Short mmCIF file of N, CA, C and O and ligand atoms in Angstrom, two decimals:
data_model
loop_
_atom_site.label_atom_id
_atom_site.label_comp_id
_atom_site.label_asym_id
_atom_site.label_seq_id
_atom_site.Cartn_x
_atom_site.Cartn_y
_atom_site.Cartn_z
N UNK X 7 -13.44 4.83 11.03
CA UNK X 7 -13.86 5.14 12.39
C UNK X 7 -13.81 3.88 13.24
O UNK X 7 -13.94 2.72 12.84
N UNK X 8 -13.58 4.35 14.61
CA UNK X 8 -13.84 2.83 15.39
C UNK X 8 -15.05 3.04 16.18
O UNK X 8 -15.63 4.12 16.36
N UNK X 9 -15.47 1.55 16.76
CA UNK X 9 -16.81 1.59 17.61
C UNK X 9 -16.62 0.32 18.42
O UNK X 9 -15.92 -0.57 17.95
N UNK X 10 -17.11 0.19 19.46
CA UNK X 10 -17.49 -0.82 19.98
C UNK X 10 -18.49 -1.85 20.18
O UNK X 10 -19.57 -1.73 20.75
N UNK X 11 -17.75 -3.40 19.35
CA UNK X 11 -18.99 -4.28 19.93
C UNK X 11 -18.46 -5.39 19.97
O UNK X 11 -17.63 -5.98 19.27
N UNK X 12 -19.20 -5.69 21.15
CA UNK X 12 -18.96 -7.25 21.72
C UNK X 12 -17.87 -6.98 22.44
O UNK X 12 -16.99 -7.82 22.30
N UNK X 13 -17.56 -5.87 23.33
CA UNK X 13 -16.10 -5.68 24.02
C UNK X 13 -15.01 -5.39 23.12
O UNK X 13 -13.94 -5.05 23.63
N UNK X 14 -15.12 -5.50 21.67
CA UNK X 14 -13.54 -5.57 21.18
C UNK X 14 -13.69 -4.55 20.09
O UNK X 14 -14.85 -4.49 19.68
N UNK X 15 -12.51 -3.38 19.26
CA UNK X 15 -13.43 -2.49 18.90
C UNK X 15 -12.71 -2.92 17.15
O UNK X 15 -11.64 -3.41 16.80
N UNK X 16 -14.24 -2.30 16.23
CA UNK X 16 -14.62 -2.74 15.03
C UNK X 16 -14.29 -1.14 14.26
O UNK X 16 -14.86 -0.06 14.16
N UNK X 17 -13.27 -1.66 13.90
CA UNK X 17 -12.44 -0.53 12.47
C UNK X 17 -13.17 -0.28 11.09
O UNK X 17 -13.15 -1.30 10.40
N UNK X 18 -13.70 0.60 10.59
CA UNK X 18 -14.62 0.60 9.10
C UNK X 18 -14.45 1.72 8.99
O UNK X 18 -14.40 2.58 9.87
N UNK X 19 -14.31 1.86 7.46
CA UNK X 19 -14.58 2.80 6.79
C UNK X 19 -15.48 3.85 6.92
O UNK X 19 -16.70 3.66 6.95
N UNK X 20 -14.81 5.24 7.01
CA UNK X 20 -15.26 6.64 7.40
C UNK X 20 -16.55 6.94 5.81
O UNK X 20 -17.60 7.58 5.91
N UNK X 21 -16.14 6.41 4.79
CA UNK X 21 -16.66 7.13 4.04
C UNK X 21 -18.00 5.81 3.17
O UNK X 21 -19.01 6.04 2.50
N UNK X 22 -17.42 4.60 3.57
CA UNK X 22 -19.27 3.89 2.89
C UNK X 22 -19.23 2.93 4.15
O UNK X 22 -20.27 2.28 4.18
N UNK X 23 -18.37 2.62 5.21
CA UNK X 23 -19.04 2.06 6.39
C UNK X 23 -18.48 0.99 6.52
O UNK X 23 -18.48 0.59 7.68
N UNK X 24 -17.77 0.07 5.49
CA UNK X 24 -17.43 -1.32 5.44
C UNK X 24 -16.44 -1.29 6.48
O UNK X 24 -15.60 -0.41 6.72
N UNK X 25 -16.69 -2.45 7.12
CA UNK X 25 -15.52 -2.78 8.51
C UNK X 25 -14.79 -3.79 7.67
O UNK X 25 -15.05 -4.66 6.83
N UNK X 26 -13.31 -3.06 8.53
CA UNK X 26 -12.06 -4.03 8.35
C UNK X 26 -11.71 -5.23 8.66
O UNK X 26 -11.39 -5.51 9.82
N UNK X 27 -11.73 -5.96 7.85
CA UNK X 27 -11.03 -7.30 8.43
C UNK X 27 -9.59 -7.54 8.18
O UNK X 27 -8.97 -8.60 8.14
N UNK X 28 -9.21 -6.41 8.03
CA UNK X 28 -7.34 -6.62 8.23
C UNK X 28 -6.84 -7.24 7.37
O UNK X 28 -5.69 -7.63 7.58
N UNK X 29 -7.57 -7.60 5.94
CA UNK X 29 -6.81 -7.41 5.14
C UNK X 29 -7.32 -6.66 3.85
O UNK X 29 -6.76 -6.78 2.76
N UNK X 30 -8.51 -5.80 4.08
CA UNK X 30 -8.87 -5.00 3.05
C UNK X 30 -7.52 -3.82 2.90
O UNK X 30 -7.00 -3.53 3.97
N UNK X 31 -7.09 -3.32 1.98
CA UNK X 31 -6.30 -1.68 2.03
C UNK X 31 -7.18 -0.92 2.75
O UNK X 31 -8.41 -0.86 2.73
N UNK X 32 -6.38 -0.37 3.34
CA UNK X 32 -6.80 0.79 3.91
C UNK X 32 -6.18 1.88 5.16
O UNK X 32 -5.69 1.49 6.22
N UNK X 33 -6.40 3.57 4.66
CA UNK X 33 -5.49 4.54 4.85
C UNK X 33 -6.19 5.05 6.03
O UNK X 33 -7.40 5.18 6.16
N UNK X 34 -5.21 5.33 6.91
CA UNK X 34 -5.91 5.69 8.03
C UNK X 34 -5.60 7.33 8.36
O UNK X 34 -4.53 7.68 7.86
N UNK X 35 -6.00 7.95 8.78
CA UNK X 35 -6.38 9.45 8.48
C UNK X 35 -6.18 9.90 10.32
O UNK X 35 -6.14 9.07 11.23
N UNK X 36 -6.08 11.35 10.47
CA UNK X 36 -6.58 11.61 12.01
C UNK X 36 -7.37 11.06 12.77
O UNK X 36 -8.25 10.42 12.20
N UNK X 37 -7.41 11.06 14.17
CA UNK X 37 -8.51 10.97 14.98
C UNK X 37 -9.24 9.53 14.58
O UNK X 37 -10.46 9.37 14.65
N UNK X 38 -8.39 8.62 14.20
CA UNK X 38 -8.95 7.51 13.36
C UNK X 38 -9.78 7.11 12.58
O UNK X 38 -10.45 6.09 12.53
N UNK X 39 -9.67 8.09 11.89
CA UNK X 39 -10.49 8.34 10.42
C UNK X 39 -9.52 6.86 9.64
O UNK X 39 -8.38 6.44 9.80
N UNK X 40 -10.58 6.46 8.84
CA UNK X 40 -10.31 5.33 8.00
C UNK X 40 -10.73 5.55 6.19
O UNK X 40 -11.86 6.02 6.05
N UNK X 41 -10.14 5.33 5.12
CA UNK X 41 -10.33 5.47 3.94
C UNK X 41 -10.53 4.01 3.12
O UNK X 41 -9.41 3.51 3.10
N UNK X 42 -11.04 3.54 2.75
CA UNK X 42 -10.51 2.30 2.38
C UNK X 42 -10.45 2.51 0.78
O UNK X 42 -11.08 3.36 0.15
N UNK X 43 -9.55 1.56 0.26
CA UNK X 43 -9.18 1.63 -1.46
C UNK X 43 -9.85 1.53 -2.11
O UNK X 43 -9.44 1.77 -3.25
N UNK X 44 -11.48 1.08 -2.00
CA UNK X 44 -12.49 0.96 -2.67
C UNK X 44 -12.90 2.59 -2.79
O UNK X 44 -13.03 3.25 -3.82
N UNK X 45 -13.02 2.95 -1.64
CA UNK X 45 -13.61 4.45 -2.06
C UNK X 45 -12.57 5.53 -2.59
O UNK X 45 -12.82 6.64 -3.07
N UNK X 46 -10.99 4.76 -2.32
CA UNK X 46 -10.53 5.81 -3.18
C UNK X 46 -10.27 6.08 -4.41
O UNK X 46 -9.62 7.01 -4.88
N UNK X 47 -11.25 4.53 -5.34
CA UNK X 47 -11.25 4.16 -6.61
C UNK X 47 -12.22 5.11 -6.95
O UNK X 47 -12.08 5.94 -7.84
N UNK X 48 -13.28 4.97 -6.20
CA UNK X 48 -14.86 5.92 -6.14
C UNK X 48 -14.37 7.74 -6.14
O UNK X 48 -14.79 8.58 -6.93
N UNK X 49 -13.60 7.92 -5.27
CA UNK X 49 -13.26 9.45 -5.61
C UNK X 49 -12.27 9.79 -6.31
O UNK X 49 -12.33 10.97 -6.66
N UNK X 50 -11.45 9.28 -6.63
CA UNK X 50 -10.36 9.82 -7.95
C UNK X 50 -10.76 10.36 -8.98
O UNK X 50 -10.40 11.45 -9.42
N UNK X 51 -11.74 9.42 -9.56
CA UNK X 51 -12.37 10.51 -10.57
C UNK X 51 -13.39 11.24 -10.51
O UNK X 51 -13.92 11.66 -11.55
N UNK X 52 -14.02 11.62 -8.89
CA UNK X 52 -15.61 11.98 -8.82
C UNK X 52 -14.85 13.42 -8.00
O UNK X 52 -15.61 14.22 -7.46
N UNK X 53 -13.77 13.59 -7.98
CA UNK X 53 -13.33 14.89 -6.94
C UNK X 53 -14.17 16.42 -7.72
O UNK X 53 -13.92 16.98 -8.78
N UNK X 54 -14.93 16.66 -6.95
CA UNK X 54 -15.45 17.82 -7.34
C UNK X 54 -15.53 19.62 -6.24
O UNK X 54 -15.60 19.59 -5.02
N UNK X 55 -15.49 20.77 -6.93
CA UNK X 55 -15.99 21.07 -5.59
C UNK X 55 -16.85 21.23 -4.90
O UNK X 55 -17.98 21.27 -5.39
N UNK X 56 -16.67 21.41 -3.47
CA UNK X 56 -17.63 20.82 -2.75
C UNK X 56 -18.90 22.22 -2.71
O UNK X 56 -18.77 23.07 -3.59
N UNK X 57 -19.86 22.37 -1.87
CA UNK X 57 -20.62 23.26 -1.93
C UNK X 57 -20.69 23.97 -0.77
O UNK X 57 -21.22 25.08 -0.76
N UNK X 58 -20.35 23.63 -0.05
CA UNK X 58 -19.82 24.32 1.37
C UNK X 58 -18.80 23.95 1.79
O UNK X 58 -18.36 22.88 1.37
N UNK X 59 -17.96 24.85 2.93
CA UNK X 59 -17.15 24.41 3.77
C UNK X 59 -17.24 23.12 4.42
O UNK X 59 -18.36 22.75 4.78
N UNK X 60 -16.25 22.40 4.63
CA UNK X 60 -16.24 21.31 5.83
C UNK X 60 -14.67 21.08 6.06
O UNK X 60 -13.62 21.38 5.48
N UNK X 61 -15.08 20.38 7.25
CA UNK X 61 -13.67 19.76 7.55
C UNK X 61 -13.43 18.38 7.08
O UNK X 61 -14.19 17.43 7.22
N UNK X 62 -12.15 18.39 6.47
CA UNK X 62 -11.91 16.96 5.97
C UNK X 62 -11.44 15.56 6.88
O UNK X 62 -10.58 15.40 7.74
N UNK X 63 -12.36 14.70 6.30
CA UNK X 63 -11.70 13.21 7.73
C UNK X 63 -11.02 13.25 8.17
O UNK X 63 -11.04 13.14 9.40
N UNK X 64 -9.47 13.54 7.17
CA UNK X 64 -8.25 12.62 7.23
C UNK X 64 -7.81 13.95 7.91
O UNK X 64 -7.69 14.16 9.12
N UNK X 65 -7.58 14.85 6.80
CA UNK X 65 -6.32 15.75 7.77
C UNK X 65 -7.04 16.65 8.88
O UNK X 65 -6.43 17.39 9.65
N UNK X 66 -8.33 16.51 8.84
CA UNK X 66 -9.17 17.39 9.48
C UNK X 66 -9.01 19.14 9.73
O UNK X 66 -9.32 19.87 10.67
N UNK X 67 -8.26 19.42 8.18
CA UNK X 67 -8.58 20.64 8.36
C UNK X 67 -9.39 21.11 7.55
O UNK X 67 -9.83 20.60 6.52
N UNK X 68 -9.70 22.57 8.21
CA UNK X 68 -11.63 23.32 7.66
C UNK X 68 -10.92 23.79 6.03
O UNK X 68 -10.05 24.54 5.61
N UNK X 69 -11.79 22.97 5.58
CA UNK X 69 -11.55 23.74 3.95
C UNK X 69 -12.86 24.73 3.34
O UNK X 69 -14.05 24.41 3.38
N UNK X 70 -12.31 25.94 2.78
CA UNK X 70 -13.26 26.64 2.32
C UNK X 70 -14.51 25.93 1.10
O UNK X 70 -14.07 25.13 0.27
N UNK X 71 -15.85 26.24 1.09
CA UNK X 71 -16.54 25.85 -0.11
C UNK X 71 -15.70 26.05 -1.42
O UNK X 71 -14.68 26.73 -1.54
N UNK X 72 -16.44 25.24 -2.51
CA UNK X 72 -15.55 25.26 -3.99
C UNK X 72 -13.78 24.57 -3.59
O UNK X 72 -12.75 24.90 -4.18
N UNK X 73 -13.86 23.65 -2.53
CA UNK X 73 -12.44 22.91 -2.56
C UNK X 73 -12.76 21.48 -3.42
O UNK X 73 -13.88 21.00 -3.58
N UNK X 74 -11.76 21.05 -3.82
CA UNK X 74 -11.39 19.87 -4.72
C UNK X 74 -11.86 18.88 -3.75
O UNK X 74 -11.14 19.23 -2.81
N UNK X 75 -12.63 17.75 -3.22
CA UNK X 75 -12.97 17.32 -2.58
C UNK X 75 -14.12 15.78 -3.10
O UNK X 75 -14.67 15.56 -4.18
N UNK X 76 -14.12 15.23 -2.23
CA UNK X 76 -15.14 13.95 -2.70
C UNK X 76 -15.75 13.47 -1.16
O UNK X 76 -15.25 13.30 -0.05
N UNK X 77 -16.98 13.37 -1.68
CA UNK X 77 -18.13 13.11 -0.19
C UNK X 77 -18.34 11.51 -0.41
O UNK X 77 -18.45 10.86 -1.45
N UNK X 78 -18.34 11.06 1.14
CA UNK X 78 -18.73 9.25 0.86
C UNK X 78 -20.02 9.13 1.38
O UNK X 78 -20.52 10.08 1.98
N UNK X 79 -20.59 8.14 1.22
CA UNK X 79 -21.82 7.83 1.92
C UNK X 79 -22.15 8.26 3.09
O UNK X 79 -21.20 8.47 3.85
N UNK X 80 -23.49 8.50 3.57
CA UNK X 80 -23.78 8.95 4.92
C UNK X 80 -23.99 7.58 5.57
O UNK X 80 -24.51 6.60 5.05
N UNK X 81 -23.49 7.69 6.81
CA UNK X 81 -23.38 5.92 7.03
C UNK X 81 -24.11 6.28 8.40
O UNK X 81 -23.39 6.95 9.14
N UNK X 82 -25.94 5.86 9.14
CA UNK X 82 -26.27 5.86 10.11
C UNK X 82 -26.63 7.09 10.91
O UNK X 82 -26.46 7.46 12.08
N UNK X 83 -27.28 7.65 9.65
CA UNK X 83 -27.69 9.23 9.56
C UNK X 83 -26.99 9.78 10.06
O UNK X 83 -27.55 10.82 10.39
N UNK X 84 -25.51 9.77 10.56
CA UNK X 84 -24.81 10.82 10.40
C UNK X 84 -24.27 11.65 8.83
O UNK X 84 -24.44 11.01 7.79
N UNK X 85 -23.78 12.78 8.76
CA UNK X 85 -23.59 13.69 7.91
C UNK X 85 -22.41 12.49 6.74
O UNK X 85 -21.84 11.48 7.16
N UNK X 86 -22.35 12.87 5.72
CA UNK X 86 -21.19 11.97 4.65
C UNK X 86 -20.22 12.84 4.77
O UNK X 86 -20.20 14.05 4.54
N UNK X 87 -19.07 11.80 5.32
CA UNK X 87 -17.69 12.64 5.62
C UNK X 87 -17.41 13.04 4.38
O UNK X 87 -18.06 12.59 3.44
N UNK X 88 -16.07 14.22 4.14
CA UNK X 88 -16.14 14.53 3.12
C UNK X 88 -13.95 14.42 2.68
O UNK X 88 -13.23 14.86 3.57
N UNK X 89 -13.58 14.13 2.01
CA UNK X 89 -12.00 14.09 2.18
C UNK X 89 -11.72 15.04 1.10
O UNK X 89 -12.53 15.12 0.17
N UNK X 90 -10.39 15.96 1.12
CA UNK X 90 -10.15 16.67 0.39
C UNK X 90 -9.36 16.20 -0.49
O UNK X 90 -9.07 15.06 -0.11
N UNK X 91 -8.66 16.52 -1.82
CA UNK X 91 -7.75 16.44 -2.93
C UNK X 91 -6.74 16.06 -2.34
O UNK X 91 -6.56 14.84 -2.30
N UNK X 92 -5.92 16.79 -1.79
CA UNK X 92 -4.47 16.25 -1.51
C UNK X 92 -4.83 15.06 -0.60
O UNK X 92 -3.94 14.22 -0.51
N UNK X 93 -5.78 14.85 -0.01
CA UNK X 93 -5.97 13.47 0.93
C UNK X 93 -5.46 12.36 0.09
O UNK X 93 -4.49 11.61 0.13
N UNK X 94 -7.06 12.63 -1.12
CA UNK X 94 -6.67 11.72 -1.81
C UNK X 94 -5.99 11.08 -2.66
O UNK X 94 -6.19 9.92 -3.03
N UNK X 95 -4.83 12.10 -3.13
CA UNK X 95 -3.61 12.18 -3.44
C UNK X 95 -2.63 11.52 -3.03
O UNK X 95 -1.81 11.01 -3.80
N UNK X 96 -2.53 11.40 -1.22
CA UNK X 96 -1.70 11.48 -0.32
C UNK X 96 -2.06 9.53 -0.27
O UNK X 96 -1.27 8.60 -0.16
N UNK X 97 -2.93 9.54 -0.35
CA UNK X 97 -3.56 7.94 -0.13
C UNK X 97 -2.95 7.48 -1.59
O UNK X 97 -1.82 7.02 -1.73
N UNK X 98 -3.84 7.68 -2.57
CA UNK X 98 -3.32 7.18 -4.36
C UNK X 98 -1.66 6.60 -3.43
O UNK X 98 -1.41 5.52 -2.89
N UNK X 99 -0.77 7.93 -3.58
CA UNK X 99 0.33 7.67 -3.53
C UNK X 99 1.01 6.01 -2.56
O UNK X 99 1.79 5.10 -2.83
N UNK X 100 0.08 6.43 -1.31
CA UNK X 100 0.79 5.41 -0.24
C UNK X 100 -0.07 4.34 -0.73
O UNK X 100 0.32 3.53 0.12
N UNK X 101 -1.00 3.61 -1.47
CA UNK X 101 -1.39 2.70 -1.98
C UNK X 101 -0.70 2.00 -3.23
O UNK X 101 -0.77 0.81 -3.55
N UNK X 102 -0.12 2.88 -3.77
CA UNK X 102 0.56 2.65 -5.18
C UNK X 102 1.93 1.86 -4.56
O UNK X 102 2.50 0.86 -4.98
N UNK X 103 2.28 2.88 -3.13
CA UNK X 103 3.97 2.20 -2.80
C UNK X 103 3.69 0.98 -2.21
O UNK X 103 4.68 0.29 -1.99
N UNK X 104 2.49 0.45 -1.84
CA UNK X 104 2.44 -0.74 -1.71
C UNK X 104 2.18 -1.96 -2.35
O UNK X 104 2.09 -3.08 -1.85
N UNK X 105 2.04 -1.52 -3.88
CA UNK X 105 1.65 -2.16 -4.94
C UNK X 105 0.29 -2.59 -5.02
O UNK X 105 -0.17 -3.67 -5.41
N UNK X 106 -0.14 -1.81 -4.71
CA UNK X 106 -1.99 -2.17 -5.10
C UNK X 106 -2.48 -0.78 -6.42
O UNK X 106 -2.02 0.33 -6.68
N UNK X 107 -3.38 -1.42 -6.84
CA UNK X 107 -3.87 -0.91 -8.05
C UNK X 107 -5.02 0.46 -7.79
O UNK X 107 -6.13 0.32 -7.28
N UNK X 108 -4.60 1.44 -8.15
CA UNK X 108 -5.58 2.60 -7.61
C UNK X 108 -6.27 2.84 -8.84
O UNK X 108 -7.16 3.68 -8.91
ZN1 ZN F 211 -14.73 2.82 2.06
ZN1 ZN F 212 -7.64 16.27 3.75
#
């Protein structure tokens, strides 16, 4: 997600909050949704399904409850975004072609 401070705007992670300093990995999703490689170490093997519907960060479409899915931290009492399977699929992949370790 982005935000503003100090006039200039601060890029971090949708799913535990950590801001970018441009050279962490990291997959950027719709609407500037952000993933970073740490959490996609954290959901690869935690993908479960989910318990309700939501819409996912990245591709932001509404997925039915019981989808393949992984929730990140709630960061600033908002709700914990939630990314679906093929997201994180779609990320694995474009992380791997860059030679980083998933
Ligand atoms: Zn993260
Ligand atoms: Zn998705």
């Amino acid at each position: 997600m982005q935000r503003n401070e100090d006039g200039g705007i601060v890029i971090s992670c949708d799913f535990c909050g950590t801001d970018w300093d441009e050279v962490k990995p990291m997959i950027e999703g719709h609407r500037g949704s952000v993933l970073c490689l740490e959490c996609l170490k954290l959901a690869r093997p935690k993908l479960a399904p989910s318990d309700t519907a939501f819409e996912c960060r990245l591709c932001i479409q509404e997925k039915p409850a019981g989808t393949m899915s992984w929730s990140g931290t709630a960061i600033g009492g908002a709700p914990a975004a939630r990314v679906c399977k093929p997201c994180v699929e779609q990320a694995t992949r474009a992380f791997t072609k860059e030679g980083l370790e998933v």
